[in-house]
C-alpha positions as a printed NumPy array, in Angstrom:
array([[-16.49 ,   7.279,  -1.117],
       [-12.963,   6.299,  -0.515],
       [-12.047,   4.196,   2.384],
       [ -9.234,   4.576,   4.834],
       [ -8.944,   2.44 ,   7.503],
       [ -6.452,   2.316,  10.241],
       [ -5.736,  -0.442,  12.905],
       [ -3.867,  -1.415,  15.975],
       [ -3.702,   2.026,  17.772],
       [ -1.211,   2.93 ,  20.104],
       [ -0.886,   5.37 ,  22.775],
       [  0.619,   8.   ,  20.701],
       [  2.736,   9.7  ,  22.706],
       [  6.055,  10.339,  20.844],
       [  8.515,  10.861,  23.767],
       [ 11.943,   9.571,  24.464],
       [ 14.057,  10.14 ,  27.061],
       [ 16.462,  12.976,  26.363],
       [ 14.938,  13.771,  23.003],
       [ 14.951,  17.519,  22.035],
       [ 11.849,  18.476,  20.434],
       [ 11.628,  20.884,  17.533],
       [  8.661,  22.957,  17.893],
       [  5.967,  23.333,  14.737],
       [  6.251,  26.365,  12.437],
       [  4.173,  27.677,   9.834],
       [  5.61 ,  29.266,   6.731],
       [  5.593,  32.834,   6.421],
       [  2.392,  34.767,   3.978],
       [  5.148,  34.689,   1.224],
       [  5.361,  30.734,   1.703],
       [  9.107,  30.626,   2.562],
       [ 10.273,  27.229,   2.474],
       [ 10.772,  25.539,   5.97 ],
       [ 14.869,  24.352,   5.64 ],
       [ 15.118,  20.716,   4.827],
       [ 11.42 ,  20.075,   4.59 ],
       [  9.296,  19.395,   1.513],
       [  5.88 ,  20.549,   2.543],
       [  4.648,  20.386,  -1.127],
       [  5.427,  18.746,  -4.239],
       [  4.168,  18.848,  -7.693],
       [  3.189,  15.375,  -9.708],
       [  2.224,  16.391, -13.178],
       [  0.763,  13.192, -15.086],
       [  0.994,  13.681, -18.874],
       [ -1.841,  12.524, -21.429],
       [ -2.256,   9.708, -23.839],
       [  0.85 ,   9.242, -26.26 ],
       [  2.846,  12.138, -24.371],
       [  6.062,  10.32 , -23.775],
       [  9.703,  11.655, -22.6  ],
       [ 10.492,  15.296, -23.667],
       [ 13.822,  16.979, -23.682],
       [ 14.913,  17.382, -20.063],
       [ 13.868,  20.874, -18.643],
       [ 14.724,  22.709, -15.685],
       [ 12.109,  24.739, -14.293],
       [ 13.78 ,  25.483, -11.161],
       [ 16.994,  24.433,  -9.123],
       [ 14.531,  22.308,  -7.101],
       [ 12.894,  21.102, -10.352],
       [ 15.461,  20.491, -13.001],
       [ 15.954,  18.036, -15.748],
       [ 12.557,  17.08 , -16.046],
       [ 11.267,  15.032, -19.009],
       [  8.069,  12.813, -18.201],
       [  5.508,  15.928, -17.82 ],
       [  4.592,  15.759, -21.118],
       [  4.429,  18.929, -23.676],
       [  0.892,  20.074, -22.591],
       [  1.565,  20.058, -18.824],
       [  5.315,  21.533, -19.634],
       [  3.395,  24.529, -20.871],
       [  1.571,  25.114, -17.298],
       [  4.802,  24.316, -15.272],
       [  6.707,  27.067, -17.404],
       [  4.275,  29.516, -16.57 ],
       [  4.064,  28.605, -12.935],
       [  7.533,  28.673, -12.161],
       [  8.235,  32.019, -14.338],
       [  4.887,  33.798, -12.411],
       [  6.206,  32.751,  -8.784],
       [ 10.06 ,  32.681,  -8.256],
       [  9.185,  32.764,  -4.332],
       [  8.362,  29.03 ,  -5.109],
       [ 11.199,  28.072,  -6.956],
       [ 12.061,  25.554,  -3.892],
       [  8.726,  23.603,  -5.016],
       [ 10.023,  20.128,  -6.435],
       [  8.503,  18.022,  -9.181],
       [  7.662,  14.313,  -9.052],
       [  7.938,  12.555, -11.922],
       [  5.611,   9.276, -13.179],
       [  8.101,   7.582, -15.314],
       [  7.214,   5.499, -18.518],
       [  6.74 ,   3.676, -20.752],
       [  6.859,   0.338, -18.619],
       [  5.45 ,   2.165, -15.403],
       [  2.899,   4.631, -16.853],
       [  2.575,   3.724, -20.689],
       [  0.126,   6.775, -21.448],
       [ -0.434,   4.909, -24.42 ],
       [ -1.904,   6.871, -27.598],
       [ -6.022,   6.848, -28.214],
       [ -6.606,   4.668, -31.217],
       [-10.25 ,   5.261, -31.818],
       [-11.131,   1.756, -33.496],
       [ -9.747,  -0.132, -30.608],
       [-11.617,   2.143, -27.912],
       [-14.736,   1.944, -29.859],
       [-14.493,  -1.781, -30.107],
       [-14.186,  -2.194, -26.376],
       [-17.292,  -2.541, -24.876],
       [-16.567,  -3.574, -21.382],
       [-14.208,  -1.086, -19.698],
       [-11.397,  -3.457, -18.912],
       [-11.192,  -3.723, -22.565],
       [ -9.855,  -0.261, -23.082],
       [ -6.169,   0.169, -23.876],
       [ -6.427,   3.696, -22.595],
       [ -8.389,   2.753, -19.035],
       [ -5.688,  -0.219, -18.639],
       [ -2.743,   2.321, -19.182],
       [ -4.373,   4.588, -16.69 ],
       [ -4.759,   1.98 , -14.222],
       [ -0.961,   1.302, -14.548],
       [ -0.374,   4.757, -14.266],
       [ -2.004,   4.668, -10.618],
       [  0.409,   2.537,  -9.24 ],
       [  3.286,   4.49 , -11.162],
       [  2.099,   7.698,  -9.296],
       [  1.74 ,   6.089,  -5.847],
       [  5.178,   4.627,  -6.371],
       [  6.784,   7.73 ,  -7.2  ],
       [  5.103,   9.836,  -4.645],
       [  6.416,   6.97 ,  -2.152],
       [  9.826,   7.221,  -3.565],
       [ 10.107,  11.053,  -2.971],
       [  8.636,  10.806,   0.576],
       [ 11.541,   8.431,   1.589],
       [ 14.641,  10.164,  -0.406],
       [ 13.41 ,  14.038,   0.607],
       [ 11.895,  13.981,   4.079],
       [ 13.907,  14.539,   7.046],
       [ 12.173,  12.646,  10.099],
       [ 11.709,  16.242,  11.965],
       [  9.106,  17.126,   9.029],
       [  5.743,  16.857,   8.268],
       [  4.883,  14.187,   5.397],
       [  5.016,  15.973,   2.078],
       [  1.385,  16.556,   0.489],
       [  1.401,  16.355,  -2.928],
       [ -0.719,  18.109,  -5.717],
       [ -1.802,  16.032,  -8.595],
       [ -2.088,  17.654, -12.113],
       [ -3.245,  15.411, -14.616],
       [ -3.931,  15.825, -18.368],
       [ -6.495,  13.721, -20.582],
       [ -5.454,  10.199, -19.688],
       [ -3.506,  11.422, -16.948],
       [ -6.581,  13.217, -15.567],
       [ -8.019,   9.571, -15.277],
       [ -4.761,   8.41 , -13.235],
       [ -4.786,  11.747, -10.971],
       [ -8.373,  11.03 , -10.056],
       [ -7.614,   7.392,  -8.746],
       [ -4.413,   8.242,  -7.081],
       [ -6.233,  10.917,  -5.035],
       [ -8.747,   8.441,  -3.943],
       [ -6.703,   5.659,  -3.116],
       [ -4.345,   7.925,  -0.692],
       [ -6.553,  10.688,  -0.042],
       [ -3.966,  11.57 ,   3.087],
       [ -1.11 ,  12.02 ,   0.799],
       [ -2.794,  14.593,  -1.585],
       [ -3.872,  18.401,  -0.743],
       [ -5.153,  19.436,  -4.46 ],
       [ -5.86 ,  17.722,  -7.757],
       [ -5.908,  20.023, -11.004],
       [ -7.542,  18.13 , -14.077],
       [ -7.452,  19.198, -17.559],
       [ -9.354,  17.758, -20.498],
       [-10.916,  15.016, -17.892],
       [-12.148,  11.841, -19.807],
       [-14.498,  11.327, -16.73 ],
       [-15.99 ,  14.733, -16.47 ],
       [-19.048,  14.939, -15.044],
       [-21.145,  17.954, -16.364],
       [-21.014,  21.146, -14.009],
       [-19.49 ,  19.12 , -10.928],
       [-17.813,  20.656,  -8.248],
       [-14.53 ,  22.413,  -8.917],
       [-15.084,  21.93 , -12.789],
       [-14.375,  25.124, -14.757],
       [-14.415,  26.63 , -18.229],
       [-16.541,  27.037, -21.027],
       [-16.886,  23.12 , -21.467],
       [-17.602,  22.323, -18.17 ],
       [-21.457,  21.336, -18.747],
       [-20.141,  18.552, -20.877],
       [-19.789,  14.998, -20.437],
       [-15.991,  13.287, -20.43 ],
       [-15.868,  10.877, -23.354],
       [-15.449,   7.761, -21.088],
       [-18.235,   8.938, -18.967],
       [-20.538,   8.994, -22.188],
       [-19.09 ,   5.524, -23.349],
       [-19.171,   3.716, -20.315],
       [-22.514,   4.977, -18.488],
       [-22.395,   2.118, -16.297],
       [-19.578,   3.25 , -14.382],
       [-20.33 ,   6.868, -13.957],
       [-21.603,   6.006, -10.186],
       [-18.516,   4.788,  -9.238],
       [-16.075,   7.624, -11.169],
       [-18.525,  10.28 ,  -9.988],
       [-17.517,   9.506,  -6.081],
       [-14.259,  11.722,  -7.09 ],
       [-16.088,  14.817,  -6.438],
       [-17.423,  13.801,  -3.103],
       [-14.19 ,  12.139,  -1.868],
       [-12.82 ,  14.245,   1.21 ],
       [ -9.421,  14.919,   2.222],
       [ -8.383,  17.075,  -1.228],
       [ -9.403,  20.257,  -3.14 ],
       [-10.677,  19.706,  -6.775],
       [-10.17 ,  21.738,  -9.775],
       [-10.708,  20.719, -13.5  ],
       [-10.627,  22.771, -16.947],
       [-12.538,  22.067, -19.718],
       [-12.697,  23.65 , -23.057],
       [-15.854,  24.013, -25.149],
       [-15.917,  21.655, -27.92 ],
       [-13.163,  19.694, -26.224],
       [-13.818,  16.066, -27.627],
       [-12.429,  14.176, -24.729],
       [-13.994,  16.271, -21.664],
       [-17.159,  17.983, -23.346],
       [-19.273,  15.458, -25.132],
       [-22.969,  15.995, -25.066],
       [-25.558,  18.873, -25.551],
       [-24.81 ,  21.056, -22.469],
       [-21.146,  21.989, -23.863],
       [-22.812,  23.928, -26.913],
       [-22.189,  20.732, -29.306],
       [-23.872,  17.771, -30.268],
       [-22.358,  14.356, -31.88 ],
       [-19.706,  14.694, -34.627],
       [-18.976,  18.3  , -34.189],
       [-16.425,  18.008, -31.573],
       [-12.743,  19.661, -32.071],
       [ -9.695,  17.783, -31.132],
       [ -7.795,  20.932, -31.267],
       [ -9.585,  22.294, -28.382],
       [ -8.282,  19.339, -26.674],
       [ -4.751,  20.214, -27.735],
       [ -4.376,  23.677, -26.928],
       [ -4.579,  23.759, -22.924],
       [ -2.288,  26.562, -22.029],
       [ -1.617,  28.093, -25.17 ],
       [ -3.851,  31.038, -24.255],
       [ -1.63 ,  33.402, -22.318],
       [ -4.373,  34.328, -20.081],
       [ -5.362,  30.951, -19.682],
       [ -1.88 ,  29.919, -19.   ],
       [ -1.815,  32.826, -16.113],
       [ -4.994,  32.016, -14.339],
       [ -4.232,  28.251, -13.92 ],
       [ -0.712,  29.587, -12.74 ],
       [ -2.244,  31.601, -10.138],
       [ -4.584,  28.894,  -9.153],
       [ -1.787,  26.126,  -8.605],
       [  0.327,  28.896,  -6.801],
       [ -2.471,  29.67 ,  -4.362],
       [ -2.861,  25.553,  -3.961],
       [  1.048,  25.311,  -3.059],
       [  1.071,  28.284,  -0.687],
       [ -1.722,  26.553,   1.134],
       [ -0.139,  23.142,   1.497],
       [  3.148,  25.108,   2.655],
       [  1.48 ,  27.17 ,   5.242],
       [  0.104,  23.572,   6.32 ],
       [  3.407,  22.311,   6.719],
       [  6.487,  22.79 ,   9.051],
       [  8.426,  20.61 ,  11.411],
       [  7.29 ,  18.252,  14.059],
       [  8.59 ,  15.928,  16.715],
       [  7.308,  12.922,  14.691],
       [  5.797,  12.822,  11.175],
       [  4.075,   9.631,  12.134],
       [  2.461,  10.947,  15.644],
       [ -0.645,  12.723,  15.084],
       [ -2.442,  14.376,  17.92 ],
       [ -3.567,  12.063,  20.979],
       [ -5.985,  12.062,  23.777],
       [ -4.712,  10.352,  26.85 ],
       [ -6.973,   9.193,  29.842],
       [ -5.178,   7.901,  32.999],
       [ -7.393,   5.734,  35.162],
       [ -6.409,   4.829,  38.529],
       [ -7.253,   2.345,  41.136],
       [ -7.948,   4.442,  44.46 ],
       [ -8.923,   1.514,  46.557],
       [ -6.96 ,   1.406,  49.979],
       [ -4.875,  -1.644,  48.722],
       [ -2.856,   0.965,  46.454],
       [ -1.607,   2.675,  49.422],
       [  1.59 ,   1.637,  48.329],
       [  1.534,   2.449,  44.699],
       [ -0.458,   5.494,  44.765],
       [  2.231,   8.324,  45.4  ],
       [  4.18 ,   6.824,  42.475],
       [  1.13 ,   6.379,  40.4  ],
       [  0.308,   9.9  ,  41.01 ],
       [  3.698,  11.294,  40.45 ],
       [  4.001,   9.75 ,  36.83 ],
       [  0.459,  10.576,  35.778],
       [  1.631,  14.045,  36.058],
       [  4.732,  13.302,  34.26 ],
       [  2.658,  11.658,  31.556],
       [  0.357,  14.505,  31.423],
       [  3.249,  17.177,  30.944],
       [  4.681,  15.306,  28.237],
       [  1.675,  14.636,  26.209],
       [  0.78 ,  18.104,  26.483],
       [  4.355,  19.714,  25.719],
       [  4.552,  17.414,  22.794],
       [  1.735,  18.746,  20.928],
       [ -0.542,  21.543,  22.504],
       [ -3.284,  20.37 ,  20.715],
       [ -3.3  ,  17.008,  22.827],
       [ -5.056,  16.435,  25.82 ],
       [ -5.071,  14.291,  28.984],
       [ -7.973,  13.276,  31.367],
       [ -7.784,  11.653,  34.798],
       [-10.32 ,   8.916,  36.162],
       [-10.435,   7.182,  39.258],
       [-12.32 ,   4.066,  40.215],
       [-12.975,   2.041,  43.65 ],
       [-15.554,  -0.545,  44.05 ],
       [-19.568,  -0.953,  44.597],
       [-20.33 ,  -0.141,  47.913],
       [-17.916,   3.067,  48.212],
       [-18.813,   6.566,  48.2  ],
       [-18.448,   6.064,  44.417],
       [-17.525,   3.648,  42.002],
       [-15.909,   5.586,  39.281],
       [-15.705,   9.303,  38.379],
       [-13.793,  11.606,  36.358],
       [-11.667,  14.02 ,  38.191],
       [-10.323,  16.022,  35.407],
       [-12.086,  16.455,  31.795],
       [-10.022,  16.063,  28.971],
       [ -7.507,  19.19 ,  29.183],
       [ -4.21 ,  20.869,  27.678],
       [ -3.593,  22.82 ,  30.996],
       [ -0.884,  21.062,  32.783],
       [ -1.822,  22.908,  36.135],
       [ -5.651,  21.618,  36.202],
       [ -4.612,  18.081,  35.745],
       [ -1.804,  18.272,  38.429],
       [ -4.235,  19.732,  40.826],
       [ -6.568,  16.745,  39.799],
       [ -3.872,  14.238,  40.661],
       [ -2.662,  15.903,  43.839],
       [ -6.376,  15.202,  44.963],
       [ -6.196,  11.23 ,  44.802],
       [ -5.533,   9.139,  47.866],
       [ -6.1  ,   5.536,  48.594],
       [ -9.228,   4.494,  50.599],
       [-12.037,   1.968,  50.359],
       [-12.417,  -1.005,  48.532],
       [-12.301,  -4.241,  51.102],
       [-12.557,  -7.197,  48.692],
       [ -9.797,  -8.139,  46.139],
       [-12.011,  -7.51 ,  42.906],
       [-12.386,  -4.12 ,  42.223],
       [-14.584,  -2.152,  39.632],
       [-11.877,  -1.905,  37.069],
       [-14.655,  -2.505,  34.121],
       [-16.535,   0.754,  35.298],
       [-13.224,   2.653,  35.383],
       [-12.686,   1.819,  31.715],
       [-16.267,   2.638,  30.831],
       [-15.785,   6.1  ,  32.958],
       [-12.51 ,   6.736,  30.504],
       [-14.149,   5.992,  27.357],
       [-16.65 ,   8.392,  28.241],
       [-14.585,  11.06 ,  29.341],
       [-13.017,  11.48 ,  25.689],
       [-14.492,  14.545,  23.87 ],
       [-14.572,  12.763,  20.47 ],
       [-13.168,  10.016,  18.329],
       [-11.343,  12.234,  15.68 ],
       [ -8.124,  11.779,  17.422],
       [ -6.401,   8.643,  18.346],
       [ -7.135,   7.865,  21.526],
       [ -5.55 ,   5.614,  24.568],
       [ -5.821,   4.868,  28.316],
       [ -3.53 ,   4.12 ,  30.947],
       [ -5.008,   1.902,  33.934],
       [ -2.898,   1.585,  36.877],
       [ -4.14 ,  -0.884,  39.782],
       [ -3.546,  -3.832,  41.763],
       [ -6.446,  -5.982,  41.883],
       [ -8.555,  -7.887,  39.117],
       [-12.08 ,  -6.794,  38.128],
       [-15.206,  -8.373,  38.844],
       [-16.23 , -10.408,  36.124],
       [-19.039, -10.188,  35.475],
       [-19.179,  -6.72 ,  37.761],
       [-21.957,  -6.405,  40.212],
       [-24.821,  -4.12 ,  39.365],
       [-23.169,  -3.063,  36.137],
       [-23.349,  -6.651,  34.944],
       [-20.189,  -5.424,  32.581],
       [-17.842,  -8.706,  31.147],
       [-14.446,  -8.536,  29.565],
       [-16.209,  -9.169,  26.066],
       [-18.32 ,  -6.26 ,  26.488],
       [-15.637,  -4.167,  27.467],
       [-13.356,  -5.476,  24.416],
       [-16.273,  -4.166,  22.335],
       [-16.645,  -1.254,  23.985],
       [-12.936,  -0.452,  23.464],
       [-12.743,  -1.531,  19.911],
       [-15.836,   0.788,  18.898],
       [-18.002,  -2.17 ,  17.933],
       [-20.691,  -1.426,  20.709],
       [-21.289,   1.96 ,  21.919],
       [-20.989,   2.852,  25.667],
       [-24.83 ,   3.991,  27.113],
       [-24.637,   7.836,  27.759],
       [-23.791,   8.69 ,  31.099],
       [-27.54 ,   9.666,  31.436],
       [-28.72 ,   6.046,  31.267],
       [-26.364,   4.437,  33.744],
       [-25.343,   7.062,  35.898],
       [-26.959,   5.178,  38.653],
       [-25.063,   1.934,  38.239],
       [-21.867,   3.701,  37.591],
       [-22.324,   6.154,  40.255],
       [-20.063,   8.503,  37.949],
       [-19.715,  12.169,  38.795],
       [-17.969,  13.51 ,  35.978],
       [-16.471,  16.936,  36.233],
       [-17.267,  17.219,  39.761],
       [-14.941,  17.739,  42.723],
       [-13.851,  14.481,  44.249],
       [-14.781,  13.682,  47.773],
       [-12.466,  14.827,  50.635],
       [-12.887,  12.126,  53.413],
       [ -9.471,  13.13 ,  54.768],
       [ -7.611,  15.771,  52.539],
       [ -4.525,  15.239,  54.583],
       [ -4.149,  11.941,  52.977],
       [ -4.076,  13.845,  49.552],
       [ -0.032,  14.331,  49.217],
       [  0.822,  17.062,  46.703],
       [  3.012,  15.552,  43.927],
       [  4.794,  18.568,  41.77 ],
       [  5.919,  17.057,  38.268],
       [  9.41 ,  17.115,  37.902],
       [ 11.311,  19.26 ,  34.595],
       [ 14.135,  16.686,  34.544],
       [ 13.971,  13.741,  31.923],
       [ 13.271,  10.576,  33.474],
       [ 15.502,   7.545,  31.536],
       [ 13.467,   5.125,  29.911],
       [ 14.465,   1.289,  30.536],
       [ 14.798,  -1.087,  27.431],
       [ 11.394,  -2.117,  26.108],
       [ 10.079,  -4.975,  27.774],
       [ 10.206,  -8.441,  25.924],
       [  7.476,  -9.073,  23.404],
       [  4.362, -10.382,  24.815],
       [  2.335, -13.298,  23.516],
       [  0.33 , -12.949,  20.53 ],
       [ -2.743, -10.883,  21.028],
       [ -6.009, -12.794,  21.661],
       [ -8.888, -11.818,  19.272],
       [-12.109, -11.029,  21.533],
       [-15.075, -10.236,  19.296],
       [-14.064,  -8.053,  16.572],
       [-11.07 ,  -6.194,  14.658],
       [ -9.932,  -3.06 ,  16.599],
       [-10.895,   0.074,  14.809],
       [ -8.986,   2.83 ,  15.689],
       [-11.218,   5.527,  14.205],
       [-13.729,   4.913,  17.089],
       [-11.834,   2.691,  19.395],
       [ -9.424,   3.367,  22.472],
       [ -6.537,   1.633,  23.068],
       [ -5.715,   0.297,  26.539],
       [ -2.186,   0.251,  28.285],
       [ -2.429,  -1.743,  31.618],
       [  0.355,  -0.951,  34.401],
       [ -0.481,  -4.059,  36.474],
       [  0.615,  -4.667,  40.371],
       [ -1.313,  -7.991,  40.151],
       [ -1.103, -11.109,  38.206],
       [ -4.841, -11.648,  38.154],
       [ -5.569,  -7.693,  36.922],
       [ -2.639,  -9.08 ,  34.206],
       [ -4.829, -12.128,  33.013],
       [ -7.755, -10.349,  32.855],
       [ -6.544,  -7.25 ,  31.029],
       [ -3.869,  -8.646,  28.993],
       [ -6.495,  -9.69 ,  26.019],
       [ -8.257,  -6.495,  26.023],
       [ -4.798,  -4.403,  25.886],
       [ -2.991,  -6.695,  23.17 ],
       [ -6.509,  -6.576,  21.082],
       [ -6.543,  -2.896,  21.135],
       [ -2.956,  -2.316,  20.39 ],
       [ -1.905,  -1.856,  23.834],
       [  0.221,  -3.755,  26.273],
       [  0.571,  -4.765,  30.151],
       [  3.571,  -3.72 ,  32.18 ],
       [  4.38 ,  -5.264,  35.385],
       [  4.625,  -3.044,  38.482],
       [  4.451,  -5.615,  41.437],
       [  7.096,  -3.012,  43.161],
       [  6.074,   0.257,  43.648],
       [  9.486,   1.412,  42.683],
       [  8.664,   0.537,  39.461],
       [  5.884,   2.468,  38.44 ],
       [  7.77 ,   5.023,  36.62 ],
       [  9.772,   3.048,  34.488],
       [  6.643,   0.97 ,  33.547],
       [  5.06 ,   4.152,  32.258],
       [  8.018,   5.07 ,  30.296],
       [  8.2  ,   1.811,  28.872],
       [  4.329,   1.989,  27.792],
       [  5.385,   5.417,  26.2  ],
       [  8.348,   4.252,  24.446],
       [  6.726,   0.769,  23.238],
       [  3.502,   2.894,  21.964],
       [  5.218,   5.758,  20.246],
       [  6.911,   3.048,  17.79 ],
       [  4.062,   0.61 ,  17.555],
       [  3.201,  -0.112,  13.769],
       [ -0.331,   1.262,  12.863],
       [ -1.835,  -0.347,   9.734],
       [ -3.493,   1.896,   7.309],
       [ -5.409,   0.479,   3.951],
       [ -6.269,   2.474,   0.695],
       [ -8.428,   0.918,  -1.421],
       [-10.749,   2.029,  -4.506],
       [-14.427,   2.488,  -3.652],
       [-15.322,   0.37 ,  -6.307],
       [-13.384,  -2.418,  -8.329],
       [-14.607,  -4.509, -11.604],
       [-13.739,  -7.932, -12.537],
       [-10.847,  -8.556, -14.765],
       [ -9.706,  -4.979, -14.283],
       [ -6.088,  -3.929, -12.383],
       [ -6.858,  -1.896,  -9.251],
       [ -4.093,  -0.411,  -7.233],
       [ -4.456,  -1.16 ,  -3.324],
       [ -1.934,   0.589,  -0.852],
       [ -0.568,   0.132,   2.604],
       [  1.948,   2.555,   2.046],
       [  0.444,   5.093,   4.43 ],
       [  1.135,   2.745,   7.451],
       [  3.172,   4.234,  10.275],
       [  5.909,   2.54 ,  12.337],
       [  9.174,   3.504,  13.776],
       [ 11.288,   0.877,  11.723],
       [ 11.143,  -0.705,   8.269],
       [  7.917,  -2.369,   7.759],
       [  6.912,  -5.494,   5.718],
       [  3.357,  -5.575,   3.974],
       [  1.013,  -8.543,   3.392],
       [ -2.416,  -8.626,   1.608],
       [ -5.088, -11.223,   1.722],
       [ -7.601, -10.303,  -1.304],
       [-10.134, -13.183,  -0.817],
       [-10.958, -12.766,   2.988],
       [ -9.994, -16.355,   3.715],
       [ -7.298, -15.409,   6.229],
       [ -4.21 , -16.365,   4.142],
       [ -2.262, -13.389,   3.165],
       [ -1.315, -14.263,  -0.49 ],
       [  0.832, -11.138,  -1.584],
       [  3.628,  -9.772,   0.192],
       [  4.989,  -6.195,  -0.653],
       [  8.287,  -4.012,   0.515],
       [  6.579,  -0.994,  -0.638],
       [  2.981,  -1.439,   0.759],
       [  1.587,  -0.491,  -2.777],
       [  0.025,  -3.503,  -5.164],
       [ -1.964,  -4.171,  -7.722],
       [ -4.695,  -6.985,  -8.05 ],
       [ -7.214,  -8.138, -10.467],
       [-10.738,  -9.4  ,  -8.866],
       [-12.087, -12.021, -10.867],
       [-15.573, -12.508,  -9.126],
       [-18.002,  -9.921,  -8.522],
       [-19.444,  -9.515,  -4.709],
       [-18.489,  -7.821,  -1.516],
       [-14.624,  -8.624,  -0.827],
       [-13.333,  -8.546,   2.583],
       [ -9.581,  -6.995,   1.7  ],
       [ -7.081,  -7.33 ,   4.713],
       [ -3.604,  -5.736,   5.059],
       [ -0.859,  -7.139,   8.042],
       [  2.041,  -5.103,   8.621],
       [  5.11 ,  -6.295,  10.48 ],
       [  8.089,  -4.161,  11.957],
       [ 11.556,  -5.491,  12.77 ],
       [ 10.536,  -6.518,  16.245],
       [  7.884,  -8.877,  14.928],
       [  5.163,  -6.457,  15.96 ],
       [  2.252,  -6.409,  13.789],
       [ -0.871,  -4.764,  13.082],
       [ -3.618,  -5.734,  10.922],
       [ -6.658,  -3.927,   9.152],
       [ -9.344,  -4.936,   6.991],
       [-12.089,  -2.944,   4.636],
       [-14.655,  -4.447,   2.091],
       [-14.4  ,  -3.394,  -1.61 ],
       [-17.277,  -3.808,  -3.528],
       [-16.527,  -5.999,  -6.597],
       [-18.945,  -5.261,  -9.612],
       [-19.016,  -7.245, -12.707],
       [-17.786,  -5.342, -16.096],
       [-21.168,  -5.023, -17.856],
       [-20.822,  -4.466, -21.46 ],
       [-22.094,  -1.293, -23.209],
       [-23.619,  -3.002, -26.044],
       [-27.135,  -2.285, -24.909],
       [-26.576,   1.634, -24.689],
       [-25.633,   1.787, -28.125],
       [-28.927,   1.936, -29.892],
       [-30.12 ,   4.707, -26.96 ],
       [-29.994,   8.236, -28.276],
       [-28.331,  10.958, -26.065],
       [-31.375,  11.846, -23.696],
       [-30.229,  14.477, -21.732],
       [-27.933,  16.753, -20.134],
       [-26.008,  14.312, -18.178],
       [-26.244,  11.218, -20.391],
       [-24.175,  10.365, -23.598],
       [-23.888,   7.003, -25.348],
       [-21.583,   5.064, -26.892],
       [-23.25 ,   5.224, -30.621],
       [-24.027,   8.8  , -30.472],
       [-21.247,  10.617, -28.814],
       [-17.494,   9.559, -27.334],
       [-14.849,   7.922, -29.427],
       [-17.013,   7.626, -32.606],
       [-16.889,  11.077, -33.258],
       [-12.886,  11.442, -33.387],
       [-11.588,  11.376, -36.772],
       [ -8.451,   9.921, -37.965],
       [ -6.8  ,   6.649, -36.904],
       [ -5.285,   7.782, -33.454],
       [ -4.101,  10.656, -31.678],
       [ -1.799,  11.597, -28.755],
       [ -3.782,  12.979, -25.909]])
């Protein structure tokens, strides 16, 4: 399966003082385009030997196109003729010949390529993967206002272009909504989404290089995009094998060259493509910030007696944060946790479970008051653990804001929590025990009403409607301290600390920085509001590294690796480490690079991104590099079953002539 990893998660509250937000809107059932936005674009990828055509204009949004190839041109003409309401859908071209050669098939060269890396068609297709991703990135940069959701692409690949589309989708699944394949050389018989009278056949590359079937078959289980493919019966490229109705030597190249010549077939595929386009459009729209997904935020407040001078400001601004988070995206949620110390009536508890109801959160905030404590250290760690367990899931970005004026016990009495252990909880590398297992230690009473020793001390705070001005972002702090492991935002929680005590700062700063957060000084109670707004502004623009890598790589063959899905408010610089030694050998301005691994093994690939303020985000993931084995030992074996094929009995050897186009 594909690996897509993110790192250095921030609080994800896309707010700036005075910003006017544009509400999300969906397209109508007629798939009317949203003005200024490109929710979807088509990426046709031509087959072998198909090069530049004469320029053709399908619509005002898809005019003067020439790199789609003659076969897919037939489909695109049908699509735009059948769907005048989709005339606004643009086409993204994958150019050649230097970027994507789309080399013609030469039978003798392909038959003599006993290793996949030696196949000219395969190597050409690998160049096409980078070319396709480069073209998609260029379109995103040039054609989408920041008030739009990122464009979703529909990849349409024919023959060699199908090989390109498969790998591009697996490398960058977040960019792709659907993949349409025609005459796919890697076709798996009767696989998910496969259609046509030849759907039971093997693709010629699948038959010729059976060692790589496992790697290529992962396309059918990859998540994030829909799949559709079509294969004609007796198509020599996608229909090899007895299940397609013929055996070796009886393939018909004409069945590979006549896609969309039949009017019924062209209309059916046009309709399927239109349905995919409309679905993508209806998922599009305008957003506040295309880099900001839904976020869940937990606000954690020290309510011991020493917080008396800070509590009202803390309460006031906690309500303000909740209001802003929820108004930005109704899907986001905010929760409220308070903590005191061991020996008090409670240690840590959830006052408000995750909610999108501002009034419920405000009611919980208004119930808080400062009392208890006694000694300087407090049960800060128990508050953090309680916050982690208050989140509903790890499917969205999760952040917490801790507001306090005293350091934690380290280790904490009763629970035994240490800073390193809390770091593992925040990073997601160690699971917090369920509340049922340690409730007696933390005295957590999640979702219950807070105690009311003296309700008169709980002064109500009404969140204002006016915008609070944001001060300049605070000076950059020292580099993040590595604790026990890299932060994994897929399961981790980012920590922001609003500290009124230097000892608290010293203890939590490494945790905050390691999780992509930051510490802000609130030694003066009047600075609480400014500190919170500064944290929001800083977190909203923090870089977040996203690494797209193939599920497998083979020695000696070029693969495309991408960091282009990374996010940040400023222009990013990309650096890659391909051997896991901690040294970043390759830099890129676009984030899309190619690399050839020379030795097999599990290689830890690392990406580091840096914004113009010098803030960095790093992520890594393993890639399995496998030796490119020769298929010589397969040639003497006859075809043995419905999903098997051999280089000697089927595949390139059944093609007639010296070479052909697609």
